[in-house]
mmCIF file of C-alpha atoms in Angstrom:
data_model
loop_
_atom_site.group_PDB
_atom_site.id
_atom_site.type_symbol
_atom_site.label_atom_id
_atom_site.label_comp_id
_atom_site.label_asym_id
_atom_site.label_seq_id
_atom_site.Cartn_x
_atom_site.Cartn_y
_atom_site.Cartn_z
ATOM 1 C CA MET G 242 2.214 11.665 23.327
ATOM 2 C CA LYS G 243 0.354 9.821 20.578
ATOM 3 C CA ASN G 244 -0.884 6.283 21.113
ATOM 4 C CA ILE G 245 -0.231 4.229 17.974
ATOM 5 C CA ALA G 246 -1.803 1.031 16.664
ATOM 6 C CA ILE G 247 0.175 -0.738 13.931
ATOM 7 C CA LEU G 248 -1.730 -3.199 11.779
ATOM 8 C CA GLY G 249 0.896 -5.426 10.205
ATOM 9 C CA SER G 250 3.737 -4.633 12.591
ATOM 10 C CA THR G 251 5.991 -7.478 11.405
ATOM 11 C CA GLY G 252 6.020 -6.408 7.739
ATOM 12 C CA SER G 253 8.349 -3.934 6.053
ATOM 13 C CA ILE G 254 6.290 -0.815 6.844
ATOM 14 C CA GLY G 255 5.398 -2.047 10.314
ATOM 15 C CA THR G 256 8.978 -2.706 11.362
ATOM 16 C CA GLN G 257 10.133 0.652 10.004
ATOM 17 C CA THR G 258 7.278 2.386 11.828
ATOM 18 C CA LEU G 259 8.561 0.847 15.044
ATOM 19 C CA GLN G 260 12.032 2.172 14.211
ATOM 20 C CA VAL G 261 10.560 5.683 13.936
ATOM 21 C CA ILE G 262 8.721 5.223 17.233
ATOM 22 C CA ASP G 263 11.848 3.854 18.902
ATOM 23 C CA ALA G 264 13.753 6.965 17.805
ATOM 24 C CA ASN G 265 11.059 9.242 19.263
ATOM 25 C CA PRO G 266 10.015 7.686 22.611
ATOM 26 C CA GLU G 267 8.906 11.043 23.992
ATOM 27 C CA ARG G 268 6.341 11.431 21.200
ATOM 28 C CA PHE G 269 4.846 7.981 20.671
ATOM 29 C CA ASN G 270 3.492 5.070 22.653
ATOM 30 C CA VAL G 271 2.630 1.715 21.070
ATOM 31 C CA GLU G 272 -0.914 0.730 22.032
ATOM 32 C CA VAL G 273 -1.671 -2.161 19.642
ATOM 33 C CA LEU G 274 0.411 -4.463 17.432
ATOM 34 C CA THR G 275 -1.011 -6.977 14.972
ATOM 35 C CA ALA G 276 0.485 -9.521 12.600
ATOM 36 C CA ASN G 277 -0.787 -12.343 10.453
ATOM 37 C CA ASN G 278 1.708 -15.188 10.863
ATOM 38 C CA GLN G 279 5.066 -14.036 12.255
ATOM 39 C CA VAL G 280 4.329 -14.931 15.850
ATOM 40 C CA GLU G 281 7.918 -14.911 17.162
ATOM 41 C CA LEU G 282 8.704 -11.465 15.744
ATOM 42 C CA LEU G 283 5.381 -10.122 17.038
ATOM 43 C CA ALA G 284 6.244 -11.413 20.507
ATOM 44 C CA GLN G 285 9.699 -9.783 20.327
ATOM 45 C CA GLN G 286 8.111 -6.474 19.344
ATOM 46 C CA ALA G 287 5.565 -6.759 22.137
ATOM 47 C CA ARG G 288 8.245 -7.451 24.758
ATOM 48 C CA LYS G 289 10.175 -4.375 23.630
ATOM 49 C CA PHE G 290 7.366 -1.854 23.100
ATOM 50 C CA LYS G 291 4.907 -3.082 25.782
ATOM 51 C CA PRO G 292 1.601 -2.500 23.919
ATOM 52 C CA ASN G 293 -1.713 -2.869 25.666
ATOM 53 C CA MET G 294 -2.862 -5.493 23.137
ATOM 54 C CA VAL G 295 -1.478 -7.756 20.429
ATOM 55 C CA VAL G 296 -3.411 -9.725 17.815
ATOM 56 C CA ILE G 297 -2.224 -12.602 15.649
ATOM 57 C CA GLY G 298 -4.386 -13.017 12.549
ATOM 58 C CA ASN G 299 -3.688 -16.736 12.195
ATOM 59 C CA GLU G 300 -5.815 -18.226 14.971
ATOM 60 C CA SER G 301 -3.776 -21.450 15.000
ATOM 61 C CA LYS G 302 -0.847 -19.449 16.440
ATOM 62 C CA TYR G 303 -2.806 -18.006 19.374
ATOM 63 C CA SER G 304 -1.523 -20.544 21.921
ATOM 64 C CA GLU G 305 2.069 -20.029 20.821
ATOM 65 C CA LEU G 306 1.776 -16.250 21.151
ATOM 66 C CA THR G 307 0.101 -16.571 24.547
ATOM 67 C CA GLU G 308 2.932 -18.787 25.747
ATOM 68 C CA LEU G 309 5.592 -16.402 24.425
ATOM 69 C CA LEU G 310 3.983 -13.474 26.286
ATOM 70 C CA LYS G 311 2.856 -15.289 29.439
ATOM 71 C CA ASP G 312 5.158 -13.170 31.629
ATOM 72 C CA GLU G 313 3.983 -9.878 30.095
ATOM 73 C CA ASP G 314 0.962 -7.808 31.095
ATOM 74 C CA ILE G 315 -0.325 -7.722 27.503
ATOM 75 C CA LYS G 316 -3.756 -8.786 26.255
ATOM 76 C CA VAL G 317 -3.517 -11.390 23.466
ATOM 77 C CA TYR G 318 -6.178 -11.962 20.819
ATOM 78 C CA ALA G 319 -6.405 -13.841 17.526
ATOM 79 C CA GLY G 320 -8.296 -13.752 14.228
ATOM 80 C CA SER G 321 -9.233 -11.218 11.581
ATOM 81 C CA GLU G 322 -12.326 -10.138 13.516
ATOM 82 C CA ALA G 323 -10.180 -9.270 16.518
ATOM 83 C CA ILE G 324 -7.924 -7.118 14.320
ATOM 84 C CA ALA G 325 -10.988 -5.283 13.004
ATOM 85 C CA GLN G 326 -12.240 -4.724 16.554
ATOM 86 C CA VAL G 327 -9.104 -3.586 18.410
ATOM 87 C CA VAL G 328 -8.739 -0.500 16.200
ATOM 88 C CA GLN G 329 -11.820 0.910 17.927
ATOM 89 C CA THR G 330 -10.078 1.000 21.326
ATOM 90 C CA SER G 331 -10.659 4.419 22.881
ATOM 91 C CA THR G 332 -7.007 5.005 23.829
ATOM 92 C CA ILE G 333 -5.733 4.816 20.221
ATOM 93 C CA ASP G 334 -4.941 8.105 18.455
ATOM 94 C CA VAL G 335 -3.417 6.925 15.166
ATOM 95 C CA VAL G 336 -3.888 3.655 13.286
ATOM 96 C CA VAL G 337 -1.056 2.736 10.914
ATOM 97 C CA THR G 338 -2.620 0.453 8.322
ATOM 98 C CA ALA G 339 0.363 -1.564 7.124
ATOM 99 C CA MET G 340 -1.459 -4.812 6.394
ATOM 100 C CA VAL G 341 -0.995 -6.194 2.877
ATOM 101 C CA GLY G 342 -3.843 -6.386 0.389
ATOM 102 C CA TYR G 343 -7.608 -6.595 0.787
ATOM 103 C CA SER G 344 -7.267 -7.667 4.426
ATOM 104 C CA GLY G 345 -6.718 -4.037 5.414
ATOM 105 C CA LEU G 346 -10.153 -2.854 4.252
ATOM 106 C CA LEU G 347 -12.457 -3.757 7.158
ATOM 107 C CA PRO G 348 -10.036 -2.723 9.946
ATOM 108 C CA THR G 349 -9.560 0.644 8.220
ATOM 109 C CA ILE G 350 -13.315 1.138 7.937
ATOM 110 C CA ASN G 351 -13.756 0.352 11.641
ATOM 111 C CA ALA G 352 -10.930 2.718 12.594
ATOM 112 C CA ILE G 353 -12.523 5.526 10.574
ATOM 113 C CA LYS G 354 -15.901 4.910 12.240
ATOM 114 C CA ALA G 355 -14.151 5.081 15.611
ATOM 115 C CA GLY G 356 -12.764 8.514 14.717
ATOM 116 C CA LYS G 357 -9.101 7.512 14.489
ATOM 117 C CA THR G 358 -6.503 9.281 12.366
ATOM 118 C CA ILE G 359 -5.383 6.887 9.623
ATOM 119 C CA ALA G 360 -1.735 6.665 8.574
ATOM 120 C CA LEU G 361 -2.446 4.827 5.343
ATOM 121 C CA ALA G 362 0.140 2.383 4.033
ATOM 122 C CA ASN G 363 -2.398 -0.139 2.739
ATOM 123 C CA LYS G 364 -3.116 1.221 -0.745
ATOM 124 C CA GLU G 365 -5.553 -1.606 -1.514
ATOM 125 C CA THR G 366 -8.081 -0.045 0.860
ATOM 126 C CA LEU G 367 -8.594 2.868 -1.553
ATOM 127 C CA VAL G 368 -8.112 0.699 -4.653
ATOM 128 C CA VAL G 369 -10.905 -1.635 -3.568
ATOM 129 C CA ALA G 370 -13.373 0.850 -2.089
ATOM 130 C CA GLY G 371 -12.139 4.413 -2.560
ATOM 131 C CA ASP G 372 -15.569 5.961 -2.980
ATOM 132 C CA LEU G 373 -16.877 4.323 0.185
ATOM 133 C CA ILE G 374 -13.774 5.256 2.200
ATOM 134 C CA ASN G 375 -13.993 8.904 1.113
ATOM 135 C CA ARG G 376 -17.654 9.070 2.118
ATOM 136 C CA LEU G 377 -16.849 7.596 5.543
ATOM 137 C CA VAL G 378 -13.919 9.986 6.031
ATOM 138 C CA GLU G 379 -16.233 12.919 5.366
ATOM 139 C CA GLU G 380 -18.994 11.520 7.585
ATOM 140 C CA TYR G 381 -16.746 10.800 10.565
ATOM 141 C CA LYS G 382 -14.462 13.822 10.077
ATOM 142 C CA VAL G 383 -11.180 11.932 10.267
ATOM 143 C CA ALA G 384 -7.850 12.508 8.554
ATOM 144 C CA ILE G 385 -6.078 10.111 6.223
ATOM 145 C CA LEU G 386 -2.342 10.803 6.140
ATOM 146 C CA PRO G 387 -0.559 8.923 3.328
ATOM 147 C CA VAL G 388 2.460 6.777 4.168
ATOM 148 C CA ASP G 389 3.368 5.611 0.653
ATOM 149 C CA SER G 390 6.390 7.671 -0.386
ATOM 150 C CA GLU G 391 4.682 8.870 -3.592
ATOM 151 C CA HIS G 392 1.469 9.966 -1.909
ATOM 152 C CA SER G 393 3.338 11.522 0.983
ATOM 153 C CA ALA G 394 5.279 13.517 -1.619
ATOM 154 C CA ILE G 395 2.085 14.719 -3.292
ATOM 155 C CA PHE G 396 0.564 15.546 0.092
ATOM 156 C CA GLN G 397 3.651 17.568 1.055
ATOM 157 C CA CYS G 398 3.552 19.433 -2.264
ATOM 158 C CA LEU G 399 -0.081 20.355 -1.630
ATOM 159 C CA VAL G 400 0.434 21.734 1.883
ATOM 160 C CA GLY G 401 -0.396 25.446 1.689
ATOM 161 C CA GLU G 402 -1.986 25.099 -1.775
ATOM 162 C CA HIS G 403 -5.590 24.538 -0.695
ATOM 163 C CA ASN G 404 -7.110 27.107 -3.044
ATOM 164 C CA ASN G 405 -4.880 26.384 -6.025
ATOM 165 C CA PRO G 406 -6.290 23.841 -8.476
ATOM 166 C CA VAL G 407 -4.076 20.921 -9.442
ATOM 167 C CA GLU G 408 -3.505 20.524 -13.166
ATOM 168 C CA LYS G 409 -1.605 17.257 -13.014
ATOM 169 C CA ILE G 410 -0.042 14.782 -10.608
ATOM 170 C CA LEU G 411 3.276 13.331 -11.757
ATOM 171 C CA LEU G 412 3.560 9.967 -10.038
ATOM 172 C CA THR G 413 7.090 8.617 -10.149
ATOM 173 C CA ALA G 414 8.005 4.930 -10.478
ATOM 174 C CA SER G 415 11.379 3.257 -10.142
ATOM 175 C CA GLY G 416 10.625 0.907 -13.023
ATOM 176 C CA GLY G 417 11.510 -2.072 -10.829
ATOM 177 C CA PRO G 418 14.050 -4.791 -11.644
ATOM 178 C CA PHE G 419 12.852 -5.242 -15.246
ATOM 179 C CA ARG G 420 12.919 -1.656 -16.495
ATOM 180 C CA GLY G 421 13.906 -1.590 -20.166
ATOM 181 C CA ARG G 422 13.272 -5.299 -20.712
ATOM 182 C CA ASP G 423 10.950 -6.449 -23.491
ATOM 183 C CA TYR G 424 7.946 -8.757 -23.383
ATOM 184 C CA GLU G 425 9.902 -11.794 -24.604
ATOM 185 C CA TYR G 426 12.372 -11.422 -21.754
ATOM 186 C CA LEU G 427 9.584 -11.125 -19.175
ATOM 187 C CA LYS G 428 8.021 -14.427 -20.257
ATOM 188 C CA SER G 429 10.747 -16.404 -18.505
ATOM 189 C CA VAL G 430 11.617 -14.304 -15.451
ATOM 190 C CA THR G 431 11.396 -15.980 -12.046
ATOM 191 C CA ALA G 432 10.021 -14.867 -8.704
ATOM 192 C CA ALA G 433 13.573 -14.711 -7.354
ATOM 193 C CA GLN G 434 14.507 -12.219 -10.087
ATOM 194 C CA ALA G 435 11.357 -10.152 -9.551
ATOM 195 C CA LEU G 436 12.039 -9.896 -5.818
ATOM 196 C CA LYS G 437 15.352 -8.069 -6.390
ATOM 197 C CA HIS G 438 14.140 -4.470 -6.339
ATOM 198 C CA PRO G 439 16.918 -1.993 -7.165
ATOM 199 C CA ASN G 440 15.989 0.706 -4.631
ATOM 200 C CA TRP G 441 13.436 -0.318 -2.021
ATOM 201 C CA ASN G 442 13.264 -3.016 0.652
ATOM 202 C CA MET G 443 9.629 -4.128 0.640
ATOM 203 C CA GLY G 444 7.536 -7.207 1.338
ATOM 204 C CA ALA G 445 7.251 -9.944 -1.290
ATOM 205 C CA LYS G 446 3.781 -9.041 -2.549
ATOM 206 C CA VAL G 447 4.500 -5.333 -2.972
ATOM 207 C CA THR G 448 7.852 -6.109 -4.626
ATOM 208 C CA ILE G 449 6.215 -8.343 -7.238
ATOM 209 C CA ASP G 450 3.584 -5.648 -7.838
ATOM 210 C CA SER G 451 6.405 -3.155 -8.339
ATOM 211 C CA ALA G 452 8.109 -5.448 -10.854
ATOM 212 C CA SER G 453 4.867 -5.799 -12.860
ATOM 213 C CA MET G 454 4.002 -2.086 -12.372
ATOM 214 C CA MET G 455 0.653 -3.077 -10.864
ATOM 215 C CA ASN G 456 1.827 -1.286 -7.749
ATOM 216 C CA LYS G 457 2.052 1.966 -9.717
ATOM 217 C CA GLY G 458 -1.417 1.341 -11.126
ATOM 218 C CA PHE G 459 -2.722 0.893 -7.596
ATOM 219 C CA GLU G 460 -0.980 4.106 -6.559
ATOM 220 C CA ALA G 461 -2.634 5.988 -9.416
ATOM 221 C CA ILE G 462 -6.046 4.786 -8.204
ATOM 222 C CA GLU G 463 -5.115 5.707 -4.639
ATOM 223 C CA ALA G 464 -4.048 9.193 -5.775
ATOM 224 C CA LYS G 465 -7.404 9.697 -7.488
ATOM 225 C CA TRP G 466 -9.247 9.198 -4.203
ATOM 226 C CA LEU G 467 -6.754 10.888 -1.891
ATOM 227 C CA PHE G 468 -6.416 14.083 -3.904
ATOM 228 C CA GLY G 469 -9.713 14.343 -5.778
ATOM 229 C CA VAL G 470 -8.307 14.305 -9.300
ATOM 230 C CA LYS G 471 -9.444 12.623 -12.510
ATOM 231 C CA PRO G 472 -7.564 9.668 -14.013
ATOM 232 C CA SER G 473 -6.524 11.921 -16.913
ATOM 233 C CA GLN G 474 -4.734 14.188 -14.411
ATOM 234 C CA ILE G 475 -2.438 11.402 -13.152
ATOM 235 C CA GLU G 476 0.708 10.781 -15.199
ATOM 236 C CA VAL G 477 3.188 8.039 -14.341
ATOM 237 C CA LEU G 478 6.867 8.801 -14.925
ATOM 238 C CA VAL G 479 9.628 6.219 -14.579
ATOM 239 C CA HIS G 480 12.389 7.694 -12.407
ATOM 240 C CA PRO G 481 15.028 4.990 -11.749
ATOM 241 C CA GLN G 482 16.856 6.847 -8.983
ATOM 242 C CA SER G 483 13.771 7.038 -6.683
ATOM 243 C CA VAL G 484 14.856 10.442 -5.372
ATOM 244 C CA VAL G 485 11.974 12.568 -6.682
ATOM 245 C CA HIS G 486 9.123 10.801 -4.949
ATOM 246 C CA SER G 487 6.408 12.594 -6.933
ATOM 247 C CA MET G 488 5.444 16.021 -8.240
ATOM 248 C CA VAL G 489 2.404 18.275 -8.598
ATOM 249 C CA GLN G 490 1.829 20.576 -11.552
ATOM 250 C CA PHE G 491 -0.444 23.577 -10.957
ATOM 251 C CA GLN G 492 -2.589 25.503 -13.423
ATOM 252 C CA ASP G 493 -0.006 28.278 -13.766
ATOM 253 C CA GLY G 494 2.544 25.762 -15.061
ATOM 254 C CA ASN G 495 4.670 25.625 -11.933
ATOM 255 C CA ILE G 496 5.677 22.184 -10.628
ATOM 256 C CA LYS G 497 6.486 21.311 -7.017
ATOM 257 C CA ALA G 498 8.497 18.174 -6.266
ATOM 258 C CA GLN G 499 9.396 16.395 -3.045
ATOM 259 C CA LEU G 500 12.852 14.817 -2.890
ATOM 260 C CA GLY G 501 14.620 12.614 -0.386
ATOM 261 C CA VAL G 502 16.672 9.466 -0.030
ATOM 262 C CA PRO G 503 14.711 6.257 -0.759
ATOM 263 C CA ASP G 504 13.967 5.454 2.880
ATOM 264 C CA MET G 505 10.399 4.695 3.995
ATOM 265 C CA ARG G 506 11.061 6.036 7.480
ATOM 266 C CA LEU G 507 10.842 9.566 6.044
ATOM 267 C CA PRO G 508 7.169 9.398 4.925
ATOM 268 C CA ILE G 509 6.275 7.269 7.959
ATOM 269 C CA GLN G 510 7.665 9.895 10.334
ATOM 270 C CA TYR G 511 5.973 12.722 8.447
ATOM 271 C CA ALA G 512 2.596 10.972 8.724
ATOM 272 C CA LEU G 513 3.043 10.353 12.452
ATOM 273 C CA THR G 514 4.261 13.869 13.304
ATOM 274 C CA TYR G 515 2.213 15.968 10.830
ATOM 275 C CA PRO G 516 1.957 18.965 10.764
ATOM 276 C CA GLU G 517 5.328 19.125 12.530
ATOM 277 C CA ARG G 518 8.674 18.205 11.024
ATOM 278 C CA VAL G 519 10.855 16.733 13.745
ATOM 279 C CA HIS G 520 14.551 15.923 13.649
ATOM 280 C CA SER G 521 15.610 12.474 12.461
ATOM 281 C CA GLU G 522 18.912 10.677 12.007
ATOM 282 C CA ILE G 523 17.843 9.400 8.572
ATOM 283 C CA PRO G 524 20.634 10.030 6.006
ATOM 284 C CA ARG G 525 20.379 13.275 4.026
ATOM 285 C CA LEU G 526 20.195 13.418 0.247
ATOM 286 C CA ASP G 527 23.663 13.886 -1.225
ATOM 287 C CA PHE G 528 23.450 15.412 -4.698
ATOM 288 C CA GLY G 529 27.056 14.420 -5.232
ATOM 289 C CA ILE G 530 25.860 10.829 -5.221
ATOM 290 C CA TYR G 531 22.498 11.441 -6.916
ATOM 291 C CA SER G 532 23.767 13.867 -9.546
ATOM 292 C CA ASP G 533 21.935 12.303 -12.493
ATOM 293 C CA LEU G 534 18.135 12.326 -12.176
ATOM 294 C CA THR G 535 16.314 10.913 -15.207
ATOM 295 C CA PHE G 536 12.694 10.461 -16.245
ATOM 296 C CA GLU G 537 11.007 8.408 -18.957
ATOM 297 C CA LYS G 538 7.560 7.272 -20.052
ATOM 298 C CA PRO G 539 6.404 3.852 -18.837
ATOM 299 C CA ASP G 540 6.109 0.990 -21.346
ATOM 300 C CA ILE G 541 2.483 -0.070 -20.873
ATOM 301 C CA THR G 542 2.648 -2.424 -23.841
ATOM 302 C CA THR G 543 5.227 -4.569 -22.062
ATOM 303 C CA PHE G 544 3.999 -3.886 -18.528
ATOM 304 C CA ARG G 545 0.306 -4.478 -19.173
ATOM 305 C CA ASN G 546 -0.757 -4.322 -15.536
ATOM 306 C CA LEU G 547 -0.356 -0.546 -15.477
ATOM 307 C CA GLY G 548 -2.737 -0.249 -18.414
ATOM 308 C CA LEU G 549 -5.213 -2.639 -16.763
ATOM 309 C CA ALA G 550 -5.168 -0.511 -13.621
ATOM 310 C CA TYR G 551 -5.947 2.638 -15.604
ATOM 311 C CA GLU G 552 -8.735 0.752 -17.379
ATOM 312 C CA ALA G 553 -10.229 -0.229 -14.012
ATOM 313 C CA MET G 554 -9.824 3.325 -12.666
ATOM 314 C CA ASN G 555 -11.569 4.829 -15.685
ATOM 315 C CA ARG G 556 -14.391 2.311 -15.462
ATOM 316 C CA GLY G 557 -14.859 2.824 -11.728
ATOM 317 C CA GLY G 558 -17.483 1.020 -9.674
ATOM 318 C CA ASN G 559 -16.278 -2.393 -8.536
ATOM 319 C CA ALA G 560 -13.738 -2.767 -11.369
ATOM 320 C CA PRO G 561 -10.688 -1.805 -9.237
ATOM 321 C CA CYS G 562 -11.880 -4.205 -6.527
ATOM 322 C CA VAL G 563 -11.923 -7.047 -9.071
ATOM 323 C CA LEU G 564 -8.532 -5.965 -10.402
ATOM 324 C CA ASN G 565 -7.071 -6.219 -6.904
ATOM 325 C CA ALA G 566 -8.682 -9.578 -6.154
ATOM 326 C CA ALA G 567 -7.352 -11.167 -9.337
ATOM 327 C CA ASN G 568 -3.924 -9.644 -8.800
ATOM 328 C CA GLU G 569 -3.629 -11.027 -5.263
ATOM 329 C CA ILE G 570 -4.391 -14.530 -6.554
ATOM 330 C CA MET G 571 -1.893 -14.178 -9.396
ATOM 331 C CA VAL G 572 0.940 -12.806 -7.255
ATOM 332 C CA ALA G 573 0.502 -15.690 -4.800
ATOM 333 C CA ALA G 574 0.691 -18.151 -7.711
ATOM 334 C CA PHE G 575 3.741 -16.443 -9.221
ATOM 335 C CA LEU G 576 5.590 -16.509 -5.902
ATOM 336 C CA LYS G 577 5.084 -20.295 -5.916
ATOM 337 C CA ASP G 578 6.369 -20.518 -9.528
ATOM 338 C CA GLU G 579 2.940 -21.737 -10.669
ATOM 339 C CA ILE G 580 2.395 -19.111 -13.373
ATOM 340 C CA SER G 581 4.623 -17.035 -15.616
ATOM 341 C CA PHE G 582 5.185 -13.331 -15.056
ATOM 342 C CA THR G 583 3.384 -12.313 -18.266
ATOM 343 C CA ALA G 584 0.493 -14.768 -17.824
ATOM 344 C CA MET G 585 -0.524 -12.945 -14.649
ATOM 345 C CA SER G 586 -1.797 -10.066 -16.792
ATOM 346 C CA ASP G 587 -3.745 -12.471 -19.033
ATOM 347 C CA VAL G 588 -5.666 -13.915 -16.087
ATOM 348 C CA ILE G 589 -6.290 -10.503 -14.511
ATOM 349 C CA GLU G 590 -7.682 -9.157 -17.790
ATOM 350 C CA ARG G 591 -9.976 -12.156 -18.289
ATOM 351 C CA THR G 592 -11.207 -11.910 -14.710
ATOM 352 C CA MET G 593 -12.079 -8.242 -15.166
ATOM 353 C CA GLU G 594 -14.082 -9.144 -18.263
ATOM 354 C CA LYS G 595 -15.977 -11.923 -16.491
ATOM 355 C CA VAL G 596 -16.975 -10.477 -13.117
ATOM 356 C CA SER G 597 -20.316 -8.689 -12.883
ATOM 357 C CA TYR G 598 -19.917 -4.911 -13.098
ATOM 358 C CA ILE G 599 -21.542 -2.732 -10.414
ATOM 359 C CA VAL G 600 -21.642 1.028 -10.927
ATOM 360 C CA GLN G 601 -22.201 2.140 -7.314
ATOM 361 C CA PRO G 602 -21.178 -0.679 -4.986
ATOM 362 C CA THR G 603 -22.065 -0.957 -1.310
ATOM 363 C CA LEU G 604 -19.674 -2.526 1.199
ATOM 364 C CA GLU G 605 -21.506 -5.810 0.707
ATOM 365 C CA ASP G 606 -21.012 -5.478 -3.064
ATOM 366 C CA TYR G 607 -17.276 -4.913 -2.590
ATOM 367 C CA ILE G 608 -17.023 -8.009 -0.400
ATOM 368 C CA ALA G 609 -18.961 -10.082 -2.951
ATOM 369 C CA SER G 610 -16.921 -8.667 -5.856
ATOM 370 C CA ASP G 611 -13.685 -9.559 -4.087
ATOM 371 C CA GLN G 612 -14.881 -13.114 -3.549
ATOM 372 C CA GLU G 613 -16.141 -13.461 -7.127
ATOM 373 C CA GLY G 614 -12.924 -11.992 -8.522
ATOM 374 C CA ARG G 615 -10.808 -14.464 -6.565
ATOM 375 C CA ARG G 616 -12.965 -17.405 -7.597
ATOM 376 C CA ILE G 617 -12.883 -16.532 -11.294
ATOM 377 C CA ALA G 618 -9.157 -15.756 -11.229
ATOM 378 C CA LYS G 619 -8.511 -19.202 -9.752
ATOM 379 C CA GLU G 620 -10.699 -20.778 -12.439
ATOM 380 C CA LYS G 621 -8.919 -18.930 -15.243
ATOM 381 C CA PHE G 622 -5.548 -19.792 -13.722
ATOM 382 C CA LEU G 623 -6.397 -23.498 -13.448
ATOM 383 C CA ASN G 624 -7.692 -23.547 -17.033
ATOM 384 C CA LEU G 625 -4.472 -21.909 -18.202
ATOM 385 C CA LYS G 626 -2.381 -24.323 -16.149
ATOM 386 C CA SER G 627 -4.164 -27.383 -17.582
ATOM 387 C CA LYS G 628 -3.222 -26.300 -21.121
ATOM 388 C CA ILE G 629 0.496 -26.095 -20.345
#
């Protein structure tokens, strides 16, 4: 029986993780649940799964959560510091980091220092501070098991290949709702349009990142740190069917691919049960339905965010941290219809040019870079807005 902590239990990954746990009650016990704002859903989850502790990130909702759980024997806490602390609880075996964005960094660091296995769904942790995270993983001898479908696919392809050098990682992308559209079309798209992903059911922020292909840029950076490859060894391929979740090419020319239906419960379950493969009721891949699998090169001229991510990855240091900070500000603005889809890339690029570059950042440098990146992105955004 594994005791699981889920950071971000009310989001898309968090709720699907609970579905996997619910289907395997003999294998998993929920020890900790955390959420940022969705207090009613968090309370519902807590009443069903009976964790030892729950944490609501928004401190103003603490009283409401306490009231909702007053008849339950569950400890209730609030605030980002509490989330970062509960992951160190001695009874936890696996921490599922399903929080969105930069907020997942410090809890993940604390979980690593506490010796917990990390089921990583928060890609921004490695985007922001991959070098630091890898050093901590080595120091504290913990495992990071990828939950993202693409990185789970790569991980599965590498099982049993420890002594065989990787020539190339082929990272697949759906292309999102705007695949094949040109730059002129993208100028006028709305948040409502961008949120209509053709294959995956994800949270709003990740869905917008997918539409702009920033998500794939983040995944390329994440792959660099997870699998120890150079940026030049990571190739993005647009695969609209989302059946081949990624591939690995070895030095002899052979390629291994991992396939499955586009259902996040598959990589979640694999991360929680690794190295076992246990039965699931998740639908099987029907090649009669998915009989036409296609691949194409991404259009980085139109989808500039992918190119910006590679630029940040090649530069290294705190550049990816700044990229992420600016992107989080821009996505929030786009979701409020305050900035155009294409202008997001303009502000991100200008922010990357403006923020001080640090070659070998410390944790304090990453925190400062995140703050500076957000401040400058807001300034650039407001300047752009005033000219409209």
